[in-house]
CSV table of N, CA and C in Angstrom, one decimal:
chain,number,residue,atom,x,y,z
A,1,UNK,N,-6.8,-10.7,55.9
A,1,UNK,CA,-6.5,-11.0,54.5
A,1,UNK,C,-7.7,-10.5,53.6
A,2,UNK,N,-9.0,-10.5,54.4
A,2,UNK,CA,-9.9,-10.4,53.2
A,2,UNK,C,-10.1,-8.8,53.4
A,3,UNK,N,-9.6,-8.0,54.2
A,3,UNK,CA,-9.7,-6.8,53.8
A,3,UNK,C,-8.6,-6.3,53.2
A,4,UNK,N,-7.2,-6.9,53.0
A,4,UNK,CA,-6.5,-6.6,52.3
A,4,UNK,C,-6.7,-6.8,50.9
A,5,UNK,N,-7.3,-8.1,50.4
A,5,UNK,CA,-8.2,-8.1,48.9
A,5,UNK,C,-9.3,-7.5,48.5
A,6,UNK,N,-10.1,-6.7,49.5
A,6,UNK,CA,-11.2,-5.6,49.0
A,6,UNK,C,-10.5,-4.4,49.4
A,7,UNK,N,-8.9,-3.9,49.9
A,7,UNK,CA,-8.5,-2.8,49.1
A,7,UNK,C,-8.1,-2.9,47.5
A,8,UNK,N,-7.4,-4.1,47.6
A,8,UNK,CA,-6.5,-4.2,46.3
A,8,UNK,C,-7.6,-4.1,45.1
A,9,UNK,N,-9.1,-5.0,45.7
A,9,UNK,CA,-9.9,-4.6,44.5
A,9,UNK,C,-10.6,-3.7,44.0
A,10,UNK,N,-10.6,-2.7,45.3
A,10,UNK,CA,-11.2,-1.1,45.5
A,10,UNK,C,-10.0,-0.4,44.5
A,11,UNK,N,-8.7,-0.9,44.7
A,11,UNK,CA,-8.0,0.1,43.9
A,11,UNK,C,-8.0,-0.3,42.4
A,12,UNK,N,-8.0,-1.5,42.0
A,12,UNK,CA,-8.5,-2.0,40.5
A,12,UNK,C,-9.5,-1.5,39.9
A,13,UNK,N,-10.5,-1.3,40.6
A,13,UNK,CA,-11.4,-1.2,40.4
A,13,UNK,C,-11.3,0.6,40.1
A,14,UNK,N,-11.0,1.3,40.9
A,14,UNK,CA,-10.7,2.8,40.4
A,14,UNK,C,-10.1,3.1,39.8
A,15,UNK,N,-8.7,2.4,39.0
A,15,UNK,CA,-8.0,2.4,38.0
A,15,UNK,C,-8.5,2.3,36.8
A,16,UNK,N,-9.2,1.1,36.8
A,16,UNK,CA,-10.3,0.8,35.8
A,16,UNK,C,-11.1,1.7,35.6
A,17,UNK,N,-11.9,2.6,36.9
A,17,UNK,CA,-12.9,3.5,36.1
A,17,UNK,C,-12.1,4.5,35.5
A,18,UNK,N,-10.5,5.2,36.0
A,18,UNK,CA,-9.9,6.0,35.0
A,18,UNK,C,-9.8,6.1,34.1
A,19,UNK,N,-9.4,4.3,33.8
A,19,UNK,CA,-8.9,4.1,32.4
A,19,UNK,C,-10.1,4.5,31.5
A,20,UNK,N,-10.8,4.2,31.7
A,20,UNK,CA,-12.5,4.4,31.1
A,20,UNK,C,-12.7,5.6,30.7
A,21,UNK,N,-12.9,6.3,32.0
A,21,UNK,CA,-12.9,7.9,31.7
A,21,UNK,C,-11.8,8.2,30.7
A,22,UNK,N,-10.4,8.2,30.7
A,22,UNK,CA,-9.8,8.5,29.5
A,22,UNK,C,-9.7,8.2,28.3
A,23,UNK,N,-10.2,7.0,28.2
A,23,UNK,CA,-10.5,6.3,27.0
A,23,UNK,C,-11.5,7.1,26.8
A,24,UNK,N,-12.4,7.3,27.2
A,24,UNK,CA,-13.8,7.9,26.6
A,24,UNK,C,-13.3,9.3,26.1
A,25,UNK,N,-12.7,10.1,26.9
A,25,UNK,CA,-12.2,11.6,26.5
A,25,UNK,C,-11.7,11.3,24.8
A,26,UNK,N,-10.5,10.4,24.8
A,26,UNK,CA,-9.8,10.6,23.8
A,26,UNK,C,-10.8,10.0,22.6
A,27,UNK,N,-11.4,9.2,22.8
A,27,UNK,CA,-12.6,8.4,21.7
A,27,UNK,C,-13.3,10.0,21.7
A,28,UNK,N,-13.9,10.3,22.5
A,28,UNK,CA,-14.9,11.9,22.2
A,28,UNK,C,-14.0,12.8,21.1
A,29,UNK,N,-12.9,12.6,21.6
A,29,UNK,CA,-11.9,13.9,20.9
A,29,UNK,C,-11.4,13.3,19.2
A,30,UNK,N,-11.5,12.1,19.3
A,30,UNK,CA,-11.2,11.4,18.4
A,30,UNK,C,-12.8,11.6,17.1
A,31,UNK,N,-13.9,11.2,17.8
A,31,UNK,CA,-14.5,11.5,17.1
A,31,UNK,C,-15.2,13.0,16.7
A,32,UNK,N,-15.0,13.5,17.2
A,32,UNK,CA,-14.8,15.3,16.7
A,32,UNK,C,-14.2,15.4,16.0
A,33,UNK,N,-13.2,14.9,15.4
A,33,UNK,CA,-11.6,15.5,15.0
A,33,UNK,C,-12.7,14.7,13.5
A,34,UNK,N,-13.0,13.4,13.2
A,34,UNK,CA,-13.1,12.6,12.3
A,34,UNK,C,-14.3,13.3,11.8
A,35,UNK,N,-15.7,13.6,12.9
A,35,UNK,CA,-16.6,15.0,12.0
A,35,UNK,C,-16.2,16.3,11.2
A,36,UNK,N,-15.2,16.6,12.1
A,36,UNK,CA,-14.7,18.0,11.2
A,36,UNK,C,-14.4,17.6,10.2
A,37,UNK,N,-12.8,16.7,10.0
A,37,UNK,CA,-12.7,16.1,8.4
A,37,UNK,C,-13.7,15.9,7.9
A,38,UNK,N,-14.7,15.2,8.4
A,38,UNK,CA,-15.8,14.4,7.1
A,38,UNK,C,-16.3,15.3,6.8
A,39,UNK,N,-16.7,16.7,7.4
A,39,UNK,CA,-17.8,17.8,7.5
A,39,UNK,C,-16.4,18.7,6.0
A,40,UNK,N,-15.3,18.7,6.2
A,40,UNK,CA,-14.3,19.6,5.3
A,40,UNK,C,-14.6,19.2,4.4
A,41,UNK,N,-13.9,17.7,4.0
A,41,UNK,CA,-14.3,17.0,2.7
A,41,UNK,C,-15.6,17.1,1.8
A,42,UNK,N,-16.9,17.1,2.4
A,42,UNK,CA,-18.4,16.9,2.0
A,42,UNK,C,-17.7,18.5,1.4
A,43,UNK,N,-17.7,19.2,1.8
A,43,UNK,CA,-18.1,21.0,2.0
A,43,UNK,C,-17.0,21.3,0.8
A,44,UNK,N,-16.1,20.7,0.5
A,44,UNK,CA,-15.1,21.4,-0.2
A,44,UNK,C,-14.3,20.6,-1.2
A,45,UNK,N,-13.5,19.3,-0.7
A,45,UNK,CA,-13.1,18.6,-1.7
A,45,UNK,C,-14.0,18.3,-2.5
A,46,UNK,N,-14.9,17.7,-2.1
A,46,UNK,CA,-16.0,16.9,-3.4
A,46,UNK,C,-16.2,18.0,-4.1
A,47,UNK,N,-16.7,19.1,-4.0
A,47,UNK,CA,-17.2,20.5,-5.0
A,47,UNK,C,-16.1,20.6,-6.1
A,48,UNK,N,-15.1,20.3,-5.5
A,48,UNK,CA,-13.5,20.5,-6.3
A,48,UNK,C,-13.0,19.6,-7.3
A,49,UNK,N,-13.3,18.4,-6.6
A,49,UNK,CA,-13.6,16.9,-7.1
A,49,UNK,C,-14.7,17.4,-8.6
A,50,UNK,N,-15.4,17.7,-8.0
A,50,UNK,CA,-16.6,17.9,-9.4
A,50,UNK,C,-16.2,19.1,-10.3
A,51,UNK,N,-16.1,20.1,-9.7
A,51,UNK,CA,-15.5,21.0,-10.6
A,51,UNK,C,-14.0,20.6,-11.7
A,52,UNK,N,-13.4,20.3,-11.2
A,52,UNK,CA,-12.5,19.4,-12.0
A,52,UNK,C,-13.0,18.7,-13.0
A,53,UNK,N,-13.4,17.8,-12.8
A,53,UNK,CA,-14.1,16.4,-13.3
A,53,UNK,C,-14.8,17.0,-14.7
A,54,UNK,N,-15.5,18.3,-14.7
A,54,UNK,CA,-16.5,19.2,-15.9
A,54,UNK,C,-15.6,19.7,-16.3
A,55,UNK,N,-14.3,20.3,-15.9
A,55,UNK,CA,-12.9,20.5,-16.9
A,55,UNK,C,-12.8,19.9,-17.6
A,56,UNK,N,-12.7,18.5,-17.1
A,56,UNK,CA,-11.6,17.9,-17.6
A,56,UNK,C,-12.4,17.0,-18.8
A,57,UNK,N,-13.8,17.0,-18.5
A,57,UNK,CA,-14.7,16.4,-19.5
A,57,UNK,C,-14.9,17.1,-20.5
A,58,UNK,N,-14.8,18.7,-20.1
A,58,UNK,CA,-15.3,19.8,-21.1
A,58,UNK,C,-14.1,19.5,-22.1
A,59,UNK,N,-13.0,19.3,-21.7
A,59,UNK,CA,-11.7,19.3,-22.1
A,59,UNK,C,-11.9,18.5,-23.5
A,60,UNK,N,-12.0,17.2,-23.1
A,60,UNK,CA,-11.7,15.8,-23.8
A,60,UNK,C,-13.0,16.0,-24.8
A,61,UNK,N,-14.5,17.0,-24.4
A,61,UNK,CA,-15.7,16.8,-25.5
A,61,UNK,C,-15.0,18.0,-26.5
A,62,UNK,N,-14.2,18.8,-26.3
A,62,UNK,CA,-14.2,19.6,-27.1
A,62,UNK,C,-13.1,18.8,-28.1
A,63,UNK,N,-11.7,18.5,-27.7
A,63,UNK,CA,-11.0,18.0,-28.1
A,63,UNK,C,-11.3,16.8,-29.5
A,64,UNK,N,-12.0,16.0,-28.9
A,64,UNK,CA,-12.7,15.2,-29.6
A,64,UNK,C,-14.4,15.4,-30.7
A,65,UNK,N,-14.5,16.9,-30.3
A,65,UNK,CA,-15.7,17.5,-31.2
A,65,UNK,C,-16.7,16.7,-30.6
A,66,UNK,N,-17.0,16.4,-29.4
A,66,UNK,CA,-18.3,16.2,-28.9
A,66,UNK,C,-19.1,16.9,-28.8
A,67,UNK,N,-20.3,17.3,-29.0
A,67,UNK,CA,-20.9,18.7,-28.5
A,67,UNK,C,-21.7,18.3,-27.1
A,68,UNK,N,-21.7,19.3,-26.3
A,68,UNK,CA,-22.3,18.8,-24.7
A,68,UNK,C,-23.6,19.1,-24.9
A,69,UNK,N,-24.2,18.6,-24.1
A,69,UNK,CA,-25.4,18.3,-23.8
A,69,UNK,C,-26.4,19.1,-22.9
């Protein structure tokens, strides 16, 4: 009996470390995926974000006869 409970825990136990290893792959892969977006965004939206933003201000100071600064 007690070697039939240190298979069953030998095989838990190696399930477990699969589960691990896969979990970790997809967490690795997961966090790549979440650098590249954050790396996109920094690099491009936000420039665009601001570029807009001095339109749309240049827009409303002229509109309104503000002179810029």
């Amino acid at each position: 009996m007690i070697d039939e409970a240190d298979k069953e825990y030998k095989k838990m136990s190696e399930q477990i470390a699969e589960t691990q290893c896969a979990m970790k792959a997809s967490y690795t892969e997961f966090l790549a995926d979440v650098q590249s977006t954050a790396f996109n965004v920094c690099k491009t939206t936000i420039p665009n974000l601001s570029r807009s933003f001095k339109t749309a201000i240049g827009a409303l100071q002229s509109r309104y006869g503000i002179p810029t600064t």
